[in-house]
Amino acid sequence: MSVIETIEQLEAIYGATNDASTVKVADHVTPLYRIFIEKAPFAALATIGPEGIDCSPRGDLPGFVRIHDPRTLMLPDRRGNNRVDSLRNIVRDPRVSLMFLIPGSGNAVRANGRAHLSVDPELLASFKVEGKAPRSVMVMNVDEIYFQCARAIVRSDLWNPDKRIDPRTLPTPGQILAEMSDNKVGGAEYDRIWPERAAATMW
């Protein structure tokens, strides 16, 4: 098997980038990128730590990532499973990346930078939803931001409702937990009560 081992080998295969690949990059949130972030209800958060890399979904009301100023984004940490993998990584290595997706749009916007976690009471209170504040807020200093080529989303036909998978054809969380724990955790009861539990603890 042939393995690419140098940047020179890589560039020899892929060639030079074109202007559209480079001029789109900014070191701050421009007015047009602001529109995209403010309409996005979903982002993937990538972090890195001593154990390796991690990519975690983040979803909330559109505009849930606050643009504090053109160089600063703020992401509240809503309720989840308390693994806090992303947060552990940020505490030890500030490098982060966000990829924003909007249903129906073929484009994604990516922001790279460095972040820290804040538990400032006033900041937490400013992110309250239904009276509930997040336990921390990721404050990200933007180093670069740009839109991603739409080919991946177009190829995947991601937003086509006719291509949606029937959830009943997929393993359920309860089934996965039961298999991984020799039926000590999860199972049909876990799946049955999860929707009600999630609705009660959404924020």
Coordinates of N, CA and C in Angstrom, one line a residue:
M1 N 0.8 -1.2 0.0 CA 0.0 0.0 0.0 C 0.9 1.2 0.0
S2 N 0.5 2.2 -0.8 CA 1.3 3.4 -0.9 C 0.7 4.4 0.1
V3 N 1.6 5.0 0.9 CA 1.2 6.0 2.0 C 1.8 7.3 1.7
I4 N 1.0 8.3 1.8 CA 1.5 9.7 1.6 C 2.2 10.1 2.9
E5 N 3.5 10.5 2.9 CA 4.2 10.8 4.1 C 4.7 12.2 4.2
T6 N 4.6 13.0 3.1 CA 5.1 14.3 3.1 C 4.1 15.3 2.5
I7 N 4.1 16.5 2.9 CA 3.3 17.6 2.3 C 3.5 17.7 0.8
E8 N 4.8 17.5 0.4 CA 5.1 17.6 -1.0 C 4.4 16.5 -1.8
Q9 N 4.4 15.3 -1.3 CA 3.7 14.2 -2.0 C 2.2 14.6 -2.1
L10 N 1.6 15.1 -1.0 CA 0.2 15.4 -1.0 C -0.1 16.5 -2.0
E11 N 0.7 17.5 -2.0 CA 0.4 18.6 -3.0 C 0.6 18.2 -4.4
A12 N 1.5 17.3 -4.6 CA 1.7 16.8 -6.0 C 0.5 16.1 -6.5
I13 N -0.3 15.5 -5.6 CA -1.5 14.8 -6.0 C -2.7 15.8 -6.2
Y14 N -2.8 16.7 -5.3 CA -4.0 17.6 -5.3 C -3.8 18.9 -5.9
G15 N -2.5 19.3 -6.1 CA -2.3 20.6 -6.8 C -2.5 21.8 -5.9
A16 N -2.5 23.0 -6.5 CA -2.6 24.2 -5.8 C -4.1 24.5 -5.5
T17 N -4.3 25.2 -4.4 CA -5.7 25.7 -4.2 C -6.1 26.8 -5.1
N18 N -7.4 27.0 -5.3 CA -7.8 28.1 -6.2 C -8.2 29.3 -5.3
D19 N -8.4 30.4 -5.9 CA -8.7 31.7 -5.2 C -10.0 31.5 -4.2
A20 N -11.0 30.8 -4.7 CA -12.2 30.6 -3.9 C -12.0 29.8 -2.6
S21 N -10.9 29.0 -2.6 CA -10.6 28.3 -1.4 C -9.9 29.1 -0.4
T22 N -9.3 30.2 -0.8 CA -8.5 31.0 0.1 C -9.1 32.3 0.5
V23 N -9.7 33.0 -0.5 CA -10.2 34.4 -0.1 C -11.4 34.3 0.8
K24 N -12.0 33.2 1.0 CA -13.2 33.1 1.8 C -12.8 33.1 3.3
V25 N -11.5 32.9 3.6 CA -11.1 32.8 5.0 C -10.9 34.2 5.6
A26 N -11.5 34.3 6.8 CA -11.4 35.6 7.6 C -10.9 35.3 9.0
D27 N -10.3 36.3 9.6 CA -9.8 36.1 11.0 C -10.8 36.6 12.0
H28 N -12.1 36.8 11.6 CA -13.1 37.3 12.5 C -14.5 37.0 11.8
V29 N -15.5 37.2 12.6 CA -16.9 36.9 12.1 C -17.3 38.1 11.2
T30 N -17.3 37.9 9.9 CA -17.8 39.0 9.0 C -19.3 39.1 9.1
P31 N -19.9 40.2 8.6 CA -21.3 40.4 8.6 C -22.0 39.2 7.9
L32 N -21.5 38.7 6.8 CA -22.2 37.6 6.1 C -22.1 36.3 6.9
Y33 N -20.9 36.0 7.5 CA -20.8 34.8 8.3 C -21.7 35.0 9.6
R34 N -21.9 36.2 10.0 CA -22.7 36.4 11.2 C -24.2 35.9 10.9
I35 N -24.7 36.1 9.7 CA -26.0 35.7 9.4 C -26.1 34.2 9.5
F36 N -25.1 33.5 9.0 CA -25.1 32.0 9.0 C -25.1 31.5 10.4
I37 N -24.3 32.1 11.3 CA -24.2 31.6 12.6 C -25.5 31.9 13.4
E38 N -26.0 33.0 13.2 CA -27.3 33.4 13.9 C -28.5 32.5 13.5
K39 N -28.4 31.9 12.3 CA -29.5 31.1 11.8 C -29.3 29.6 12.1
A40 N -28.1 29.2 12.6 CA -27.7 27.8 12.7 C -28.3 27.2 14.0
P41 N -29.0 26.1 14.0 CA -29.5 25.5 15.2 C -28.6 24.3 15.6
F42 N -27.6 24.1 14.8 CA -26.7 22.9 15.1 C -25.3 23.2 14.8
A43 N -24.4 22.7 15.6 CA -22.9 22.8 15.3 C -22.2 21.5 15.9
A44 N -21.2 21.1 15.2 CA -20.3 20.1 15.7 C -19.1 20.7 16.3
L45 N -18.8 20.4 17.6 CA -17.6 20.9 18.3 C -16.5 19.9 18.4
A46 N -15.4 20.3 17.8 CA -14.2 19.4 17.8 C -13.2 20.0 18.8
T47 N -12.6 19.1 19.6 CA -11.6 19.4 20.6 C -10.5 18.4 20.6
I48 N -9.5 18.7 21.3 CA -8.3 17.7 21.4 C -7.8 17.7 22.8
G49 N -7.4 16.6 23.3 CA -6.8 16.4 24.6 C -5.8 15.3 24.7
P50 N -5.2 15.0 25.8 CA -4.2 14.0 25.9 C -4.7 12.6 25.5
E51 N -6.0 12.3 25.6 CA -6.5 11.0 25.2 C -6.8 10.9 23.7
G52 N -6.7 12.1 23.0 CA -7.0 12.1 21.6 C -8.0 13.2 21.2
I53 N -8.6 13.1 20.0 CA -9.6 14.1 19.6 C -11.0 13.7 19.9
D54 N -11.9 14.7 19.8 CA -13.3 14.4 20.1 C -14.1 15.3 19.3
C55 N -15.3 14.9 18.8 CA -16.2 15.7 18.1 C -17.6 15.4 18.7
S56 N -18.2 16.5 19.1 CA -19.5 16.4 19.8 C -20.6 17.3 19.2
P57 N -21.8 16.7 19.1 CA -22.9 17.6 18.5 C -23.4 18.6 19.6
R58 N -23.7 19.8 19.1 CA -24.3 20.8 19.9 C -25.5 21.4 19.1
G59 N -26.7 21.3 19.8 CA -27.9 21.8 19.1 C -28.7 22.6 20.1
D60 N -29.4 23.6 19.6 CA -30.2 24.5 20.4 C -31.1 25.3 19.5
L61 N -31.7 26.3 20.1 CA -32.5 27.3 19.3 C -31.6 28.0 18.3
P62 N -32.0 28.3 17.1 CA -31.2 29.0 16.2 C -30.5 30.2 16.8
G63 N -29.2 30.4 16.5 CA -28.4 31.4 17.1 C -27.9 31.1 18.5
F64 N -27.9 29.9 18.9 CA -27.5 29.5 20.2 C -26.1 29.8 20.5
V65 N -25.3 29.9 19.4 CA -23.9 30.3 19.6 C -23.9 31.9 19.5
R66 N -23.6 32.5 20.6 CA -23.7 34.0 20.6 C -22.4 34.6 20.0
I67 N -22.6 35.6 19.2 CA -21.5 36.4 18.7 C -21.3 37.6 19.6
H68 N -20.3 37.5 20.5 CA -20.1 38.5 21.5 C -19.5 39.7 20.8
D69 N -18.5 39.5 20.0 CA -17.9 40.5 19.1 C -17.3 39.8 17.9
P70 N -16.8 40.4 16.9 CA -16.3 39.7 15.7 C -15.2 38.7 15.9
R71 N -14.6 38.8 17.1 CA -13.5 37.8 17.4 C -13.9 36.8 18.4
T72 N -15.1 36.9 19.0 CA -15.5 36.1 20.1 C -16.8 35.4 20.0
L73 N -16.8 34.1 20.1 CA -18.1 33.3 20.1 C -18.3 32.7 21.4
M74 N -19.6 32.6 21.8 CA -19.9 32.0 23.1 C -20.9 30.9 23.0
L75 N -20.6 29.7 23.5 CA -21.4 28.5 23.4 C -21.8 28.0 24.8
P76 N -23.1 28.1 25.1 CA -23.5 27.5 26.4 C -23.5 26.0 26.4
D77 N -23.2 25.4 27.5 CA -23.2 24.0 27.7 C -24.5 23.5 28.3
R78 N -25.4 23.0 27.4 CA -26.7 22.6 27.9 C -26.6 21.2 28.5
R79 N -27.7 20.8 29.1 CA -27.7 19.5 29.8 C -27.4 18.3 28.8
G80 N -26.7 17.3 29.3 CA -26.4 16.2 28.5 C -26.1 15.0 29.4
N81 N -25.1 14.2 29.1 CA -24.9 12.9 29.8 C -23.8 13.1 30.9
N82 N -23.3 14.3 31.0 CA -22.2 14.6 32.0 C -20.9 13.9 31.8
R83 N -20.7 13.4 30.5 CA -19.3 12.9 30.2 C -18.3 14.0 30.2
V84 N -18.8 15.2 29.7 CA -18.0 16.4 29.6 C -16.6 16.2 28.9
D85 N -16.6 15.3 27.9 CA -15.4 15.0 27.1 C -14.8 16.3 26.5
S86 N -15.7 17.1 25.8 CA -15.2 18.3 25.2 C -14.7 19.3 26.2
L87 N -15.4 19.4 27.3 CA -15.0 20.4 28.4 C -13.6 20.0 29.0
R88 N -13.5 18.7 29.2 CA -12.2 18.2 29.8 C -11.1 18.6 28.8
N89 N -11.3 18.4 27.5 CA -10.3 18.7 26.6 C -9.9 20.2 26.6
I90 N -11.0 21.0 26.6 CA -10.7 22.5 26.5 C -9.9 23.0 27.7
V91 N -10.2 22.4 28.9 CA -9.4 22.8 30.1 C -8.0 22.5 29.9
R92 N -7.6 21.4 29.2 CA -6.2 21.0 29.0 C -5.6 21.5 27.7
D93 N -6.4 21.8 26.7 CA -5.9 22.2 25.4 C -7.0 23.1 24.8
P94 N -6.7 24.4 24.6 CA -7.7 25.3 24.2 C -8.1 25.3 22.7
R95 N -7.5 24.5 21.9 CA -7.8 24.5 20.5 C -9.1 23.8 20.3
V96 N -10.0 24.6 19.5 CA -11.3 24.1 19.2 C -11.7 24.4 17.8
S97 N -12.7 23.7 17.3 CA -13.3 24.0 16.0 C -14.8 23.8 16.1
L98 N -15.5 24.7 15.4 CA -17.0 24.6 15.3 C -17.4 24.5 13.8
M99 N -18.3 23.6 13.5 CA -18.9 23.5 12.2 C -20.4 23.7 12.3
F100 N -20.9 24.7 11.7 CA -22.3 25.1 11.8 C -23.1 24.5 10.6
L101 N -24.2 23.9 10.9 CA -25.1 23.4 9.8 C -26.5 24.0 10.0
I102 N -27.1 24.3 8.8 CA -28.5 24.8 8.8 C -29.3 23.9 7.9
P103 N -30.4 23.3 8.4 CA -31.2 22.4 7.6 C -31.7 23.1 6.3
G104 N -31.5 22.4 5.2 CA -31.8 23.0 3.9 C -30.7 23.7 3.2
S105 N -29.7 24.1 3.9 CA -28.5 24.8 3.3 C -27.4 23.8 2.9
G106 N -26.9 23.9 1.7 CA -25.8 23.1 1.2 C -24.5 23.5 1.8
N107 N -24.4 24.6 2.4 CA -23.1 25.1 2.9 C -23.0 24.9 4.4
A108 N -21.7 24.7 4.9 CA -21.4 24.7 6.3 C -20.4 25.8 6.5
V109 N -20.4 26.3 7.7 CA -19.4 27.3 8.1 C -18.6 26.8 9.2
R110 N -17.2 26.9 9.1 CA -16.3 26.4 10.1 C -15.5 27.5 10.7
A111 N -15.4 27.4 12.0 CA -14.7 28.4 12.8 C -13.6 27.7 13.6
N112 N -12.4 28.1 13.6 CA -11.3 27.5 14.3 C -10.7 28.6 15.3
G113 N -10.3 28.1 16.4 CA -9.7 29.1 17.4 C -9.3 28.4 18.7
R114 N -9.3 29.2 19.7 CA -9.0 28.8 21.1 C -10.0 29.2 22.1
A115 N -10.3 28.4 23.1 CA -11.4 28.6 24.0 C -11.0 28.4 25.4
H116 N -11.8 29.0 26.3 CA -11.8 28.7 27.7 C -13.2 28.5 28.2
L117 N -13.4 28.0 29.4 CA -14.7 27.8 30.0 C -14.9 28.9 31.1
S118 N -16.1 29.5 31.0 CA -16.4 30.5 32.0 C -17.6 30.1 32.8
V119 N -17.6 30.4 34.1 CA -18.7 30.1 35.0 C -19.1 31.4 35.7
D120 N -18.9 32.5 35.0 CA -19.3 33.8 35.5 C -20.8 33.9 35.7
P121 N -21.3 34.2 36.9 CA -22.7 34.1 37.1 C -23.6 34.9 36.2
E122 N -23.1 36.2 35.9 CA -23.9 37.0 35.0 C -23.9 36.4 33.6
L123 N -22.8 35.9 33.2 CA -22.8 35.3 31.8 C -23.7 34.1 31.7
L124 N -23.6 33.2 32.7 CA -24.5 32.1 32.8 C -26.0 32.5 32.7
A125 N -26.3 33.5 33.6 CA -27.7 33.9 33.6 C -28.2 34.5 32.3
S126 N -27.3 35.1 31.5 CA -27.7 35.6 30.2 C -28.1 34.6 29.2
F127 N -27.7 33.3 29.5 CA -28.0 32.2 28.6 C -29.2 31.4 29.0
K128 N -29.9 31.9 30.0 CA -31.1 31.1 30.5 C -32.1 30.8 29.5
V129 N -32.6 29.6 29.5 CA -33.8 29.2 28.7 C -34.8 28.5 29.6
E130 N -36.0 29.0 29.6 CA -37.0 28.5 30.5 C -36.5 28.5 31.9
G131 N -35.8 29.6 32.3 CA -35.4 29.8 33.6 C -34.2 29.0 34.0
K132 N -33.6 28.2 33.1 CA -32.5 27.4 33.5 C -31.2 27.8 32.8
A133 N -30.2 28.1 33.5 CA -28.9 28.5 33.0 C -28.0 27.3 32.7
P134 N -27.0 27.5 31.8 CA -26.1 26.4 31.6 C -25.1 26.4 32.8
R135 N -24.4 25.3 32.9 CA -23.4 25.2 34.0 C -22.1 25.9 33.6
S136 N -21.8 26.0 32.3 CA -20.6 26.7 31.9 C -20.9 27.2 30.5
V137 N -20.0 28.2 30.1 CA -20.1 28.7 28.7 C -18.7 28.6 28.1
M138 N -18.6 28.1 26.9 CA -17.3 28.1 26.2 C -17.2 29.5 25.5
V139 N -16.1 30.1 25.8 CA -15.7 31.4 25.2 C -14.6 31.2 24.2
M140 N -14.9 31.4 22.9 CA -14.0 31.0 21.9 C -13.4 32.3 21.2
N141 N -12.1 32.4 21.1 CA -11.5 33.4 20.3 C -11.2 32.9 18.9
V142 N -11.8 33.5 17.9 CA -11.8 33.1 16.6 C -10.5 33.4 15.9
D143 N -9.8 32.4 15.4 CA -8.6 32.6 14.6 C -8.9 32.6 13.1
E144 N -9.8 31.8 12.7 CA -10.2 31.8 11.3 C -11.6 31.3 11.1
I145 N -12.3 31.8 10.1 CA -13.7 31.3 9.8 C -13.9 31.3 8.3
Y146 N -14.6 30.3 7.8 CA -14.8 30.2 6.4 C -15.9 29.2 6.1
F147 N -16.5 29.3 4.9 CA -17.6 28.4 4.5 C -16.9 27.2 3.8
Q148 N -17.6 26.0 4.0 CA -17.1 24.8 3.5 C -17.7 24.5 2.1
C149 N -17.0 24.0 1.2 CA -17.5 23.6 -0.1 C -18.7 22.7 0.1
A150 N -19.8 22.9 -0.7 CA -21.1 22.3 -0.5 C -21.1 20.8 -1.0
R151 N -20.1 20.3 -1.7 CA -20.2 19.1 -2.3 C -20.5 17.9 -1.4
A152 N -20.0 17.9 -0.2 CA -20.3 16.8 0.7 C -21.8 16.7 1.1
I153 N -22.4 17.9 1.4 CA -23.8 17.9 1.7 C -24.6 17.6 0.5
V154 N -24.2 18.1 -0.7 CA -25.0 17.8 -1.9 C -24.9 16.3 -2.2
R155 N -23.7 15.7 -2.1 CA -23.5 14.3 -2.4 C -24.4 13.4 -1.5
S156 N -24.4 13.8 -0.2 CA -25.1 13.0 0.8 C -26.6 13.2 0.7
D157 N -27.0 14.2 0.0 CA -28.5 14.5 -0.1 C -29.1 14.6 1.3
L158 N -28.3 15.3 2.2 CA -28.6 15.3 3.6 C -30.0 15.8 4.0
W159 N -30.5 16.8 3.3 CA -31.7 17.4 3.8 C -32.9 16.9 3.0
N160 N -32.8 15.9 2.1 CA -33.9 15.4 1.3 C -34.8 14.5 2.2
P161 N -36.0 15.0 2.5 CA -36.9 14.2 3.3 C -37.2 12.8 2.8
D162 N -37.1 12.6 1.5 CA -37.3 11.3 0.9 C -36.2 10.3 1.3
K163 N -35.1 10.8 1.7 CA -33.9 10.0 2.0 C -33.8 9.7 3.5
R164 N -34.8 10.1 4.3 CA -34.7 9.9 5.7 C -34.8 8.4 6.0
I165 N -34.0 8.0 7.0 CA -34.0 6.5 7.4 C -35.1 6.3 8.5
D166 N -35.7 5.2 8.4 CA -36.7 4.8 9.4 C -36.0 4.5 10.6
P167 N -36.2 5.2 11.7 CA -35.4 4.9 13.0 C -35.6 3.5 13.5
R168 N -36.7 2.9 13.1 CA -36.9 1.5 13.5 C -36.0 0.5 12.9
T169 N -35.2 0.9 11.9 CA -34.2 0.0 11.2 C -32.9 0.1 11.9
L170 N -32.7 1.0 12.9 CA -31.4 1.3 13.5 C -31.5 0.7 15.0
P171 N -30.3 0.3 15.5 CA -30.3 -0.1 16.9 C -30.7 1.1 17.8
T172 N -31.4 0.9 18.9 CA -31.7 1.9 19.8 C -30.7 2.1 20.8
P173 N -30.6 3.3 21.5 CA -29.7 3.4 22.6 C -29.9 2.3 23.7
G174 N -31.1 2.0 24.0 CA -31.3 1.0 25.0 C -30.7 -0.4 24.6
Q175 N -30.8 -0.7 23.3 CA -30.3 -2.0 22.8 C -28.7 -2.0 22.9
I176 N -28.2 -0.8 22.5 CA -26.7 -0.7 22.6 C -26.2 -0.8 24.0
L177 N -26.9 -0.1 24.9 CA -26.5 -0.1 26.3 C -26.6 -1.6 26.9
A178 N -27.7 -2.2 26.5 CA -27.9 -3.6 27.0 C -26.8 -4.5 26.5
E179 N -26.4 -4.4 25.2 CA -25.4 -5.3 24.7 C -24.1 -5.0 25.3
M180 N -23.8 -3.7 25.6 CA -22.4 -3.4 26.1 C -22.3 -3.7 27.6
S181 N -23.5 -3.9 28.3 CA -23.4 -4.1 29.7 C -23.9 -5.5 30.2
D182 N -24.1 -6.4 29.2 CA -24.6 -7.7 29.5 C -26.0 -7.5 30.2
N183 N -26.8 -6.6 29.6 CA -28.2 -6.3 30.1 C -28.3 -5.8 31.5
K184 N -27.2 -5.2 32.0 CA -27.3 -4.6 33.3 C -27.8 -3.1 33.2
V185 N -27.6 -2.5 32.0 CA -28.1 -1.1 31.8 C -28.8 -1.1 30.5
G186 N -29.8 -0.2 30.4 CA -30.5 0.0 29.1 C -31.7 -0.9 28.9
G187 N -31.8 -1.4 27.7 CA -32.9 -2.3 27.4 C -34.2 -1.5 27.0
A188 N -35.3 -2.2 26.8 CA -36.5 -1.6 26.3 C -37.1 -0.6 27.2
E189 N -36.9 -0.8 28.5 CA -37.4 0.2 29.5 C -36.7 1.6 29.3
Y190 N -35.4 1.5 29.1 CA -34.6 2.7 28.9 C -35.2 3.5 27.7
D191 N -35.4 2.8 26.6 CA -35.9 3.4 25.4 C -37.3 4.0 25.6
R192 N -38.1 3.3 26.4 CA -39.5 3.7 26.6 C -39.6 5.0 27.4
I193 N -38.8 5.2 28.4 CA -38.9 6.3 29.3 C -38.0 7.5 28.8
W194 N -37.1 7.3 27.9 CA -36.2 8.3 27.5 C -36.9 9.6 26.9
P195 N -37.8 9.5 26.0 CA -38.4 10.7 25.5 C -39.0 11.6 26.6
E196 N -39.7 11.0 27.5 CA -40.3 11.8 28.6 C -39.2 12.4 29.5
R197 N -38.2 11.6 29.8 CA -37.1 12.1 30.6 C -36.3 13.2 29.9
A198 N -36.1 13.1 28.6 CA -35.4 14.1 27.9 C -36.2 15.4 27.8
A199 N -37.5 15.3 27.6 CA -38.4 16.5 27.6 C -38.4 17.2 28.9
A200 N -38.3 16.5 30.0 CA -38.3 17.1 31.3 C -36.9 17.8 31.7
T201 N -35.9 17.4 31.0 CA -34.5 17.8 31.3 C -33.8 18.5 30.1
M202 N -34.6 19.0 29.2 CA -34.0 19.5 27.9 C -33.0 20.7 28.2
W203 N -33.3 21.6 29.1 CA -32.5 22.7 29.4 C -31.7 22.6 30.7

